[in-house]
Amino acid sequence: MTGISSSGALVGKPVLRLEDPALLRGRARFVDDLPVKPGILHAAILRSPHAHAEILSIDAGKALQMPGVAGVVTRAEVLALTDPFLIGLTTPLEYRCLATDRVRFVGEPVALVLASDRYLAEDALDAISVDYQPLPAVVDPVAAADPAAPILHPKIGCNIVVSREFVHGDVAGAFARAPHKTGLTVRFPRNSIPPMEGFAIIAEYLGDEDGYDTVSNFQGPLSLHTVMARALRVPGNRLRVRTAPNSGGAFGVKLVLYVPIVLMCVAARITGRPVKWIEDRLEHLTAANSMANRTSRVEAAYCDDGNVLALRYHHWDDHGAYPRAPMPAPTIRAHSFCTGAYATAAVQETIDVITTNKTPTGAVRGFGAPQIHFALERIMHQIAVELRKDPLDVIRRNLIPADSFPYQAPGGGLYDSGNYQAALEEAIERGGLEELKARREAARREGRLYGIGYAAVIDPGQSNMGYIATVKTPEERRAIGPKNGAIGTATVAVDPLGAVTVTGDSIPQGQGHRTVLAQIVGERLGLAPEQVTVNLELDTQKDGWSLAAGNYACRFGPICSTIADMAALKVRQKLARIAASHLNALPDDLEFAGGKIFPRSNPQNAVSFHRVAGEARRPPPSLVTSRQGSARPCSGARHS
């Protein structure tokens, strides 16, 4: 960091969050707080009471006659105006924004009512008559994999929508020669983290250009923008996706918000009026996505000292009624680190992605990591029990050596750095293990149950999207070519008076991104965080973004903040070149602090930041190259 003084560093120091005043005073702007156009319609969704049933008929005649009702959307309109959503699979699975042939989970949307207010729309739901033919349902993934189980998607012919087997190393040989072998079946349950704010959408059909304008609390990734545009049969530049200034949490739940966005766009097109839908809490708890539940059979071949020679997995991953994009990415992603923090040389993994009559899943907190680590840590603990060893001894015996980094895991993951032994010892010390053991012994003497659990867990810090192609065959992967999502976009702009604005391609859901970016840019430019304005409202028609844009998979830390820092550094370097001529100093010798620019050797010889910024906006005479035009330094920088 040439030219950065540690004395004025902002990064790493506690500061008051810049987001909080508006939130605490009720001035934050969520989707439901934004102004709407006159004549806007409010939507209410009729949802299936059945887990599995054929839709024989839908009669919305009475609902259309009710006061205030402007329209009803059913499967007929959806089939006429949309295509099925793209998924990362080659199986003939059709998934649309509304049920068309049958319902496959309780809460699946069947019809949409549009009325002058939400109350009238909900009242009209009761007037819609749907004739169902109930079908047998299946909710356990292992049972669903049985050929005799009720089939959700007849065109596929079974409930296993994709099956992949990976073998790395001599797994068979290790199991043949190992003195010990063990196995167990673990069941990781479904779970979700409902955000404070549910789904929220405002959609408008732009008839003059046959396009759509939407505002929502969608969290990305923007690879799903293509999925929405294709479903709506419009090019990407005719689907404007904007996000509100504030969003009340997401945790991966709002990643699949693209499904109702398409539905509301259809509604706006049919009625010719803007449409607003604010999901209520009951809807969210009934039909929003959750983390995939998984049943895993895991086996280990190991030595007398607890050293694990090989692992075998068979996963039955339950993605609910439809594996919607970007599913089954979490399942496949975890394969790259399925040996965890351990130096196990051989691994075999069979992955079956299953459909069941439950709500579709999403990338809820962990993105496939908790399921794999739960199975792995359970088998490591069982090895300790069978050998009558302390679980920590087995963990220590198998950890990747500290001098092995960068480490290539058998599943393909590249671990860039680490010292797991040191991390374990620090956890033991700071976690007060000896005190916990004493409390355990005291509790057991009193006849109470008391246990101490151990786990060594890793997780990639950034999702690069390359793993998604793993669900395809090697031939298909070669045709597609390599993929990477390690990309971001940020802009740091300085106006003529020295005011700094930062934009980027993350979509915060309450984490404090505005504060962090203000700290990073403020440190580079010698400004206080409150002097830096950060605007992360995304607009796909005018802002820089990529398929990887969005807020997910810890992307903000390694990508978004780094890109903003790179853009700020470019601005700093340009301003330093301008200031150097005034200060009789070299650009690399200049310091930025306290709103001033000055040589390190002589802080009194300073020029104000805003003065230099203003000069960057004017073409100095020395830069005039001809009577026809002039060259001048840019007053902002974008990095991507």
XYZ file of C-alpha atoms in Angstrom:
640
model
C 0.000 0.000 0.000
C 2.343 2.699 -1.221
C 1.522 6.086 0.221
C -0.797 4.831 2.980
C 0.044 5.765 6.543
C -0.927 3.376 9.307
C -1.425 6.268 11.724
C -4.692 7.309 10.104
C -5.974 3.878 9.193
C -9.743 3.426 9.265
C -10.022 -0.213 8.206
C -10.191 -2.504 11.209
C -11.250 0.236 13.619
C -14.749 0.290 15.177
C -16.901 3.085 13.808
C -20.561 3.937 14.152
C -22.543 2.363 11.329
C -23.612 4.875 8.726
C -26.758 2.872 7.959
C -28.217 3.058 11.445
C -29.584 6.625 11.836
C -32.143 6.145 9.057
C -33.132 2.724 10.402
C -33.485 3.920 13.982
C -35.517 6.976 12.995
C -37.859 5.121 10.664
C -36.517 6.881 7.582
C -35.095 3.835 5.816
C -36.653 3.095 2.436
C -37.766 -0.454 1.843
C -39.795 -1.552 -1.184
C -43.049 -0.948 0.658
C -41.953 2.625 1.473
C -41.240 3.660 -2.109
C -43.668 5.893 -4.020
C -45.876 4.178 -6.593
C -47.661 5.382 -9.699
C -51.369 6.217 -9.689
C -53.567 3.270 -10.520
C -51.220 0.666 -9.145
C -52.751 -2.742 -8.469
C -52.085 -4.923 -5.452
C -51.553 -8.658 -5.811
C -52.603 -11.619 -3.687
C -51.625 -15.211 -4.434
C -53.886 -18.250 -4.259
C -51.790 -21.165 -3.021
C -52.249 -24.905 -3.168
C -53.603 -26.692 -0.080
C -52.268 -29.991 -1.456
C -48.745 -31.388 -1.475
C -49.414 -33.196 -4.741
C -52.445 -32.986 -7.012
C -53.519 -32.632 -10.621
C -55.222 -29.332 -11.482
C -58.400 -30.327 -13.284
C -59.916 -26.873 -13.688
C -59.717 -23.276 -12.476
C -62.756 -20.968 -12.482
C -62.057 -17.315 -11.697
C -65.353 -15.946 -13.036
C -66.783 -14.921 -9.674
C -63.566 -13.304 -8.562
C -63.452 -11.143 -11.684
C -66.934 -9.794 -10.907
C -66.019 -8.623 -7.415
C -65.643 -4.863 -6.755
C -62.118 -3.552 -7.155
C -60.794 -6.639 -8.948
C -58.929 -5.750 -12.141
C -57.664 -9.136 -13.235
C -56.810 -12.735 -12.396
C -53.731 -14.576 -13.634
C -53.947 -18.341 -14.024
C -52.022 -21.023 -15.874
C -53.525 -19.978 -19.229
C -51.824 -16.568 -19.124
C -48.562 -17.998 -17.809
C -48.424 -20.607 -20.569
C -49.161 -17.956 -23.189
C -46.662 -15.344 -22.013
C -43.747 -17.191 -20.407
C -41.319 -20.043 -20.916
C -40.090 -22.451 -18.237
C -37.215 -21.250 -16.093
C -33.732 -22.248 -17.143
C -32.016 -24.734 -14.847
C -28.510 -26.101 -14.870
C -29.699 -29.581 -15.804
C -30.525 -31.391 -19.015
C -33.501 -33.248 -17.550
C -36.925 -32.378 -19.080
C -38.163 -30.537 -15.992
C -40.576 -27.623 -16.457
C -40.860 -25.036 -13.741
C -42.858 -21.826 -14.175
C -43.904 -18.952 -11.962
C -47.366 -20.510 -11.507
C -48.556 -24.120 -11.389
C -49.816 -25.290 -14.780
C -50.428 -29.039 -14.838
C -50.250 -30.046 -11.191
C -49.227 -28.694 -7.791
C -46.216 -30.267 -6.133
C -46.012 -28.636 -2.705
C -48.315 -27.004 -0.196
C -48.249 -23.277 -0.914
C -47.401 -23.475 -4.606
C -48.974 -20.498 -6.437
C -52.036 -21.462 -8.482
C -53.600 -18.080 -9.307
C -53.002 -14.383 -8.766
C -55.650 -11.745 -8.068
C -55.080 -8.067 -8.841
C -57.229 -5.453 -7.150
C -57.235 -1.812 -6.093
C -55.970 -2.786 -2.627
C -54.551 -5.867 -0.954
C -57.660 -6.524 1.139
C -59.952 -6.751 -1.874
C -57.442 -8.956 -3.639
C -57.295 -11.378 -0.721
C -61.095 -11.443 -0.444
C -61.311 -12.386 -4.108
C -59.056 -15.411 -3.581
C -61.962 -17.147 -1.856
C -64.086 -16.739 -4.978
C -61.690 -18.732 -7.206
C -62.723 -22.340 -7.651
C -59.970 -24.905 -8.262
C -60.783 -28.549 -8.854
C -57.928 -30.804 -7.726
C -57.323 -34.534 -8.110
C -55.101 -35.409 -5.115
C -52.079 -37.623 -5.784
C -49.834 -39.611 -3.427
C -47.050 -37.496 -1.975
C -43.487 -38.313 -0.950
C -41.429 -36.203 1.447
C -38.400 -38.356 2.326
C -35.540 -38.150 -0.198
C -34.435 -41.775 0.157
C -38.015 -42.978 -0.243
C -38.451 -40.648 -3.220
C -35.424 -42.230 -4.922
C -37.168 -45.610 -4.917
C -38.516 -46.434 -8.410
C -41.856 -47.326 -6.824
C -42.283 -43.863 -5.247
C -44.876 -41.375 -6.539
C -43.253 -39.445 -9.390
C -43.428 -35.656 -9.315
C -42.396 -34.986 -12.917
C -43.673 -37.700 -15.277
C -41.504 -36.469 -18.170
C -38.409 -37.349 -16.164
C -39.728 -40.761 -15.142
C -38.181 -40.734 -11.656
C -37.474 -38.370 -8.768
C -33.692 -38.381 -9.186
C -33.180 -35.346 -11.415
C -29.405 -35.633 -11.507
C -26.959 -38.242 -10.230
C -23.197 -37.828 -10.203
C -20.392 -40.036 -8.917
C -16.881 -38.760 -8.288
C -13.874 -40.929 -7.387
C -10.528 -39.397 -6.446
C -7.618 -41.617 -5.455
C -7.519 -45.357 -4.723
C -10.683 -45.590 -2.649
C -11.257 -49.310 -3.266
C -7.648 -50.176 -2.406
C -7.749 -48.130 0.796
C -10.895 -49.877 1.986
C -9.395 -53.271 1.112
C -6.195 -52.798 3.113
C -7.432 -50.675 6.025
C -7.510 -52.462 9.389
C -10.705 -50.662 10.356
C -13.833 -49.624 8.504
C -16.922 -47.908 9.813
C -20.032 -46.196 8.524
C -23.158 -44.390 9.581
C -26.223 -42.669 8.140
C -26.918 -39.086 9.139
C -29.918 -36.928 8.413
C -29.458 -33.195 8.120
C -32.833 -31.470 8.588
C -34.375 -28.667 6.596
C -34.033 -25.255 8.154
C -34.542 -21.645 7.222
C -33.826 -18.176 8.522
C -36.876 -16.024 7.764
C -35.786 -12.411 7.259
C -37.540 -9.521 8.963
C -38.783 -8.315 5.578
C -40.410 -10.840 3.256
C -40.448 -10.743 -0.540
C -41.458 -7.404 -2.032
C -41.931 -6.439 -5.690
C -43.205 -3.547 -7.794
C -43.487 -4.417 -11.496
C -44.549 -2.442 -14.542
C -44.971 -3.453 -18.175
C -43.520 -0.923 -20.610
C -45.711 -1.417 -23.647
C -43.896 1.023 -25.908
C -40.748 -1.060 -25.809
C -42.217 -4.443 -24.854
C -40.172 -4.519 -21.672
C -40.472 -4.548 -17.893
C -39.349 -2.328 -15.021
C -39.123 -3.903 -11.570
C -38.151 -2.814 -8.085
C -37.605 -5.501 -5.455
C -35.436 -6.691 -2.585
C -33.775 -9.328 -4.777
C -30.299 -10.197 -3.467
C -28.734 -11.739 -6.597
C -26.804 -13.351 -8.099
C -27.463 -11.449 -11.308
C -26.956 -14.647 -13.303
C -30.651 -15.051 -12.523
C -31.404 -11.902 -14.520
C -30.924 -14.020 -17.627
C -33.261 -16.643 -16.193
C -35.967 -14.004 -15.688
C -35.513 -12.425 -19.117
C -35.646 -15.779 -20.886
C -38.786 -16.755 -18.972
C -40.433 -13.455 -19.977
C -39.291 -13.851 -23.613
C -37.511 -10.500 -23.714
C -33.844 -9.567 -24.217
C -31.973 -8.661 -21.059
C -31.922 -4.931 -21.822
C -35.736 -4.889 -21.694
C -35.913 -6.275 -18.186
C -34.889 -3.590 -15.745
C -34.202 -4.992 -12.275
C -33.770 -2.358 -9.577
C -33.296 -2.812 -5.857
C -34.586 -0.682 -2.997
C -32.189 1.329 -0.810
C -32.869 -0.965 2.154
C -33.656 -4.641 2.582
C -34.592 -6.336 5.823
C -32.398 -9.415 5.708
C -32.092 -12.258 3.230
C -29.769 -15.103 4.361
C -30.066 -16.690 0.918
C -33.875 -16.728 0.987
C -34.295 -13.798 -1.421
C -31.910 -15.358 -3.910
C -34.919 -17.104 -5.519
C -37.073 -13.960 -5.612
C -36.797 -14.073 -9.399
C -39.754 -16.493 -9.539
C -42.425 -14.062 -8.222
C -40.751 -11.194 -10.096
C -41.650 -12.966 -13.341
C -45.182 -13.606 -12.082
C -45.715 -9.926 -11.227
C -44.355 -8.896 -14.624
C -46.948 -11.133 -16.284
C -49.661 -9.568 -14.122
C -48.548 -6.062 -15.078
C -48.604 -6.961 -18.749
C -52.104 -8.468 -18.612
C -53.641 -5.518 -16.784
C -51.548 -2.764 -18.343
C -51.025 -1.269 -14.892
C -48.184 -1.375 -12.335
C -48.447 -4.201 -9.805
C -47.250 -4.334 -6.215
C -46.886 -7.450 -4.068
C -45.706 -7.495 -0.468
C -45.423 -11.007 0.905
C -46.984 -11.459 4.338
C -45.488 -13.539 7.149
C -47.869 -16.480 6.722
C -47.038 -16.706 3.015
C -43.361 -16.661 3.764
C -43.531 -19.369 6.402
C -45.703 -21.496 4.107
C -44.001 -21.258 0.758
C -40.606 -19.549 0.919
C -37.509 -21.617 0.299
C -35.339 -23.286 2.909
C -31.981 -25.024 3.138
C -31.992 -28.482 1.542
C -32.332 -31.426 3.884
C -30.007 -34.307 3.156
C -29.594 -37.943 4.065
C -25.984 -39.106 3.869
C -24.413 -42.529 4.140
C -20.741 -41.984 4.999
C -18.050 -44.638 5.410
C -14.406 -44.389 6.436
C -11.376 -46.658 6.144
C -8.854 -45.916 8.915
C -5.760 -47.128 10.752
C -5.108 -48.038 14.392
C -3.933 -44.500 15.136
C -7.079 -42.951 13.692
C -5.538 -41.869 10.384
C -8.306 -41.858 7.764
C -7.202 -43.423 4.469
C -10.387 -42.957 2.453
C -13.978 -41.756 2.634
C -17.134 -42.794 0.833
C -20.293 -40.709 0.665
C -23.742 -41.273 -0.763
C -25.925 -38.181 -0.520
C -29.652 -37.985 -1.138
C -30.162 -34.225 -1.433
C -33.785 -33.112 -1.128
C -34.440 -30.010 -3.263
C -38.199 -30.089 -2.913
C -40.630 -29.925 -5.796
C -38.351 -28.131 -8.280
C -34.548 -27.742 -8.365
C -34.721 -24.125 -9.455
C -31.661 -22.106 -10.464
C -29.040 -21.904 -9.052
C -29.838 -25.268 -7.498
C -28.283 -27.835 -7.264
C -25.188 -25.658 -7.007
C -24.868 -25.959 -3.191
C -24.734 -29.743 -3.459
C -22.086 -29.733 -6.154
C -20.112 -26.863 -4.611
C -19.430 -28.813 -1.431
C -17.807 -31.665 -3.368
C -14.615 -29.659 -3.811
C -14.039 -29.646 -0.040
C -15.804 -32.882 0.957
C -12.696 -33.993 2.891
C -12.895 -30.835 4.975
C -9.836 -29.809 6.965
C -8.395 -33.309 6.773
C -5.546 -34.707 4.651
C -7.544 -37.685 3.432
C -6.046 -38.774 0.127
C -8.935 -40.729 -1.398
C -12.649 -39.995 -1.556
C -15.672 -41.304 -3.432
C -18.885 -39.312 -3.518
C -22.235 -40.222 -5.018
C -24.691 -37.335 -5.199
C -28.371 -37.834 -5.993
C -30.448 -34.669 -6.332
C -34.009 -35.609 -5.410
C -37.420 -33.989 -5.873
C -40.016 -34.368 -3.137
C -43.373 -32.776 -2.359
C -41.931 -29.976 -0.287
C -41.149 -26.327 -0.968
C -38.208 -25.808 -3.343
C -34.925 -25.042 -1.656
C -32.525 -22.150 -1.922
C -28.981 -21.229 -0.966
C -29.867 -20.568 2.662
C -26.847 -19.909 4.915
C -23.969 -22.202 4.149
C -24.639 -23.046 0.514
C -24.128 -26.807 0.926
C -21.337 -26.672 3.516
C -23.262 -27.538 6.732
C -24.590 -30.790 5.273
C -21.191 -32.110 4.209
C -19.459 -31.071 7.424
C -22.169 -32.610 9.605
C -21.644 -35.999 7.956
C -17.844 -35.696 7.993
C -17.560 -34.646 11.639
C -19.968 -37.365 12.742
C -17.815 -40.058 11.126
C -14.635 -38.600 12.680
C -16.302 -38.723 16.081
C -17.423 -42.314 15.514
C -13.846 -43.306 14.686
C -12.763 -41.823 18.029
C -15.465 -43.753 19.857
C -14.514 -47.038 18.191
C -10.815 -46.536 18.973
C -11.596 -45.250 22.481
C -9.660 -42.107 21.768
C -10.300 -38.461 22.561
C -12.057 -36.967 19.498
C -9.484 -34.167 19.523
C -6.720 -36.729 19.052
C -8.409 -38.067 15.919
C -8.939 -34.559 14.607
C -5.302 -33.620 15.232
C -4.081 -36.813 13.567
C -5.926 -36.022 10.343
C -5.586 -32.244 9.948
C -3.819 -30.983 6.830
C -0.209 -30.194 7.845
C 0.542 -26.499 8.143
C 3.417 -26.754 5.662
C 1.176 -28.299 2.949
C -0.442 -25.057 1.801
C -1.459 -24.242 -0.839
C -3.223 -27.598 -0.614
C -5.107 -29.305 -3.438
C -7.989 -31.305 -1.937
C -8.941 -34.596 -3.612
C -12.334 -33.117 -4.577
C -10.654 -30.295 -6.511
C -10.726 -27.437 -4.006
C -7.564 -25.357 -3.702
C -6.929 -24.262 -0.121
C -4.690 -21.218 -0.458
C -3.451 -20.952 3.128
C -4.015 -22.115 6.662
C -2.629 -23.434 9.917
C -5.367 -25.629 11.288
C -3.224 -26.947 14.142
C -2.652 -23.438 15.468
C -6.337 -22.598 15.017
C -7.297 -25.699 17.011
C -4.949 -24.880 19.885
C -6.222 -21.312 20.012
C -9.815 -22.566 20.083
C -8.965 -24.883 22.975
C -7.367 -22.055 24.945
C -9.855 -19.284 24.206
C -12.821 -21.636 24.456
C -11.822 -22.721 27.965
C -11.830 -26.460 27.241
C -10.425 -27.482 30.627
C -13.137 -25.521 32.397
C -15.769 -27.148 30.169
C -14.416 -30.590 31.051
C -14.648 -29.772 34.745
C -18.238 -28.623 34.340
C -19.007 -31.800 32.399
C -17.650 -34.034 35.131
C -19.573 -32.145 37.802
C -22.793 -32.396 35.829
C -22.367 -36.109 35.213
C -21.741 -36.778 38.889
C -25.143 -35.235 39.493
C -26.701 -37.524 36.894
C -27.161 -34.805 34.283
C -26.327 -35.076 30.607
C -23.474 -32.836 29.485
C -21.476 -33.166 26.286
C -18.703 -31.299 24.483
C -18.667 -31.316 20.710
C -15.694 -30.876 18.400
C -15.636 -29.994 14.715
C -13.048 -28.723 12.249
C -14.976 -26.843 9.590
C -13.820 -24.927 6.518
C -15.775 -23.032 3.897
C -14.731 -21.168 0.752
C -14.773 -17.418 1.211
C -16.060 -16.628 -2.274
C -18.195 -18.501 -4.763
C -16.657 -18.562 -8.246
C -19.543 -20.360 -9.978
C -17.195 -22.732 -11.786
C -18.504 -25.672 -9.800
C -21.963 -25.317 -11.329
C -20.745 -27.002 -14.511
C -19.912 -30.116 -12.487
C -23.520 -31.278 -12.759
C -22.963 -31.662 -16.485
C -21.107 -34.470 -18.251
C -17.406 -34.030 -19.137
C -18.366 -33.588 -22.788
C -20.833 -30.834 -21.934
C -18.271 -29.117 -19.703
C -15.712 -29.069 -22.495
C -18.271 -27.452 -24.805
C -19.145 -24.781 -22.227
C -15.565 -23.962 -21.320
C -14.265 -22.729 -17.951
C -16.424 -20.591 -15.684
C -15.496 -18.107 -13.014
C -17.481 -15.763 -10.811
C -14.565 -14.006 -9.129
C -15.458 -10.652 -10.676
C -16.890 -7.417 -9.378
C -17.525 -3.800 -10.333
C -17.193 -0.628 -8.301
C -17.010 3.080 -9.091
C -15.436 5.802 -6.968
C -16.367 9.282 -8.228
C -15.202 12.689 -7.010
C -17.241 15.794 -7.819
C -15.829 19.338 -8.424
C -16.052 20.185 -4.710
C -14.317 17.027 -3.565
C -17.350 15.027 -2.496
C -16.812 11.282 -2.956
C -19.458 8.771 -4.005
C -19.045 4.992 -4.193
C -21.238 2.552 -6.099
C -20.834 -1.190 -6.465
C -22.472 -4.451 -7.478
C -23.296 -5.866 -4.063
C -26.870 -5.653 -2.770
C -26.713 -5.340 1.027
C -29.363 -6.976 3.154
C -28.495 -5.191 6.405
C -24.868 -6.245 6.953
C -23.316 -2.770 6.950
C -21.724 -2.665 3.496
C -22.127 1.103 3.311
C -20.011 1.608 6.416
C -17.304 -0.808 5.314
C -16.917 0.722 1.858
C -16.843 4.227 3.366
C -14.021 3.103 5.660
C -12.029 1.542 2.805
C -12.392 4.456 0.409
C -12.018 7.015 3.188
C -8.706 5.462 4.234
C -7.357 5.598 0.683
C -8.367 9.226 0.184
C -7.723 10.580 3.690
C -11.380 11.296 4.421
C -13.628 10.433 7.342
C -16.200 7.670 6.597
C -19.095 10.106 6.941
C -17.595 12.185 4.119
C -18.009 9.266 1.694
C -21.446 8.548 0.264
C -22.094 4.916 -0.652
C -25.028 4.009 -2.883
C -25.575 0.293 -3.503
C -29.024 0.500 -5.107
C -28.537 -1.630 -8.197
C -30.103 -0.801 -11.558
C -29.336 -3.297 -14.317
C -29.990 -0.726 -17.055
C -27.342 1.774 -15.981
C -25.001 0.259 -13.416
C -22.010 -1.950 -13.979
C -22.703 -5.580 -13.117
C -21.766 -9.096 -14.091
C -23.438 -12.480 -13.811
C -21.753 -12.853 -10.439
C -23.108 -9.549 -9.061
C -25.168 -9.712 -5.896
C -24.870 -10.412 -2.213
C -24.283 -14.083 -1.471
C -21.595 -16.655 -0.550
C -19.476 -14.153 1.434
C -18.896 -12.314 -1.836
C -18.727 -8.833 -0.356
C -15.545 -9.331 1.670
C -13.144 -10.808 -0.888
C -14.631 -9.285 -4.054
C -16.741 -6.150 -3.581
C -14.594 -4.472 -0.935
C -11.400 -5.320 -2.821
C -12.722 -3.878 -6.076
C -13.811 -0.662 -4.312
C -10.339 -0.364 -2.807
C -8.752 -0.800 -6.241
C -10.985 1.928 -7.693
C -10.161 4.248 -4.768
C -6.462 3.632 -5.322
C -6.799 4.698 -8.966
C -8.484 7.942 -7.889
C -5.784 8.514 -5.283
C -3.015 8.036 -7.835
C -4.616 10.495 -10.278
C -5.106 13.128 -7.581
C -1.578 12.591 -6.317
C -0.166 13.364 -9.763
C -2.098 16.644 -9.859
C -1.181 17.615 -6.286
C 2.502 16.814 -6.795
C 2.943 19.765 -9.161
C 1.677 22.148 -6.462
C 3.681 20.632 -3.615
C 7.008 20.196 -5.400
C 7.008 16.518 -4.453
C 6.824 13.103 -6.058
C 3.327 11.521 -6.235
C 4.450 8.426 -4.305
C 5.713 10.614 -1.463
C 2.325 12.189 -0.796
C 0.073 11.419 2.125
C -3.746 11.738 2.182
C -5.179 12.494 5.630
C -7.581 14.858 7.324
C -9.000 16.066 4.024
C -5.576 17.250 2.885
C -2.755 16.058 0.638
C 0.841 16.685 1.742
C 4.401 15.276 1.576
C 5.221 12.918 4.428
C 8.373 14.871 5.155
C 6.534 18.184 5.449
C 2.871 17.936 6.556
C 2.629 21.728 6.765
C 3.069 21.992 3.001
C -0.465 20.830 2.217
C -3.220 21.332 -0.279
C -6.866 20.567 0.405
C -8.421 17.451 -1.071
C -11.380 19.372 -2.495
C -9.105 21.881 -4.257
C -7.243 19.110 -6.077
C -10.517 17.404 -6.893
C -11.836 20.610 -8.409
C -8.729 21.009 -10.530
C -9.241 17.483 -11.852
C -12.532 18.695 -13.256
C -10.920 21.549 -15.196
C -8.619 21.098 -18.217
C -5.273 22.640 -17.192
C -3.625 24.707 -19.979
C -0.667 22.348 -19.927
C -2.937 19.540 -21.090
C -4.376 21.400 -24.098
C -3.226 19.471 -27.164
C -4.955 21.309 -29.984
C -7.507 23.966 -30.772
C -10.071 21.238 -31.383
C -9.906 19.550 -28.002
C -8.099 18.951 -24.755
C -7.112 16.006 -22.609
C -7.796 16.014 -18.902
C -7.541 13.556 -16.035
C -10.697 11.722 -15.064
C -12.268 12.629 -11.740
C -13.435 9.123 -10.953
C -12.472 5.513 -11.455
C -14.257 2.275 -12.078
C -12.640 -1.069 -11.513
C -13.948 -4.415 -12.554
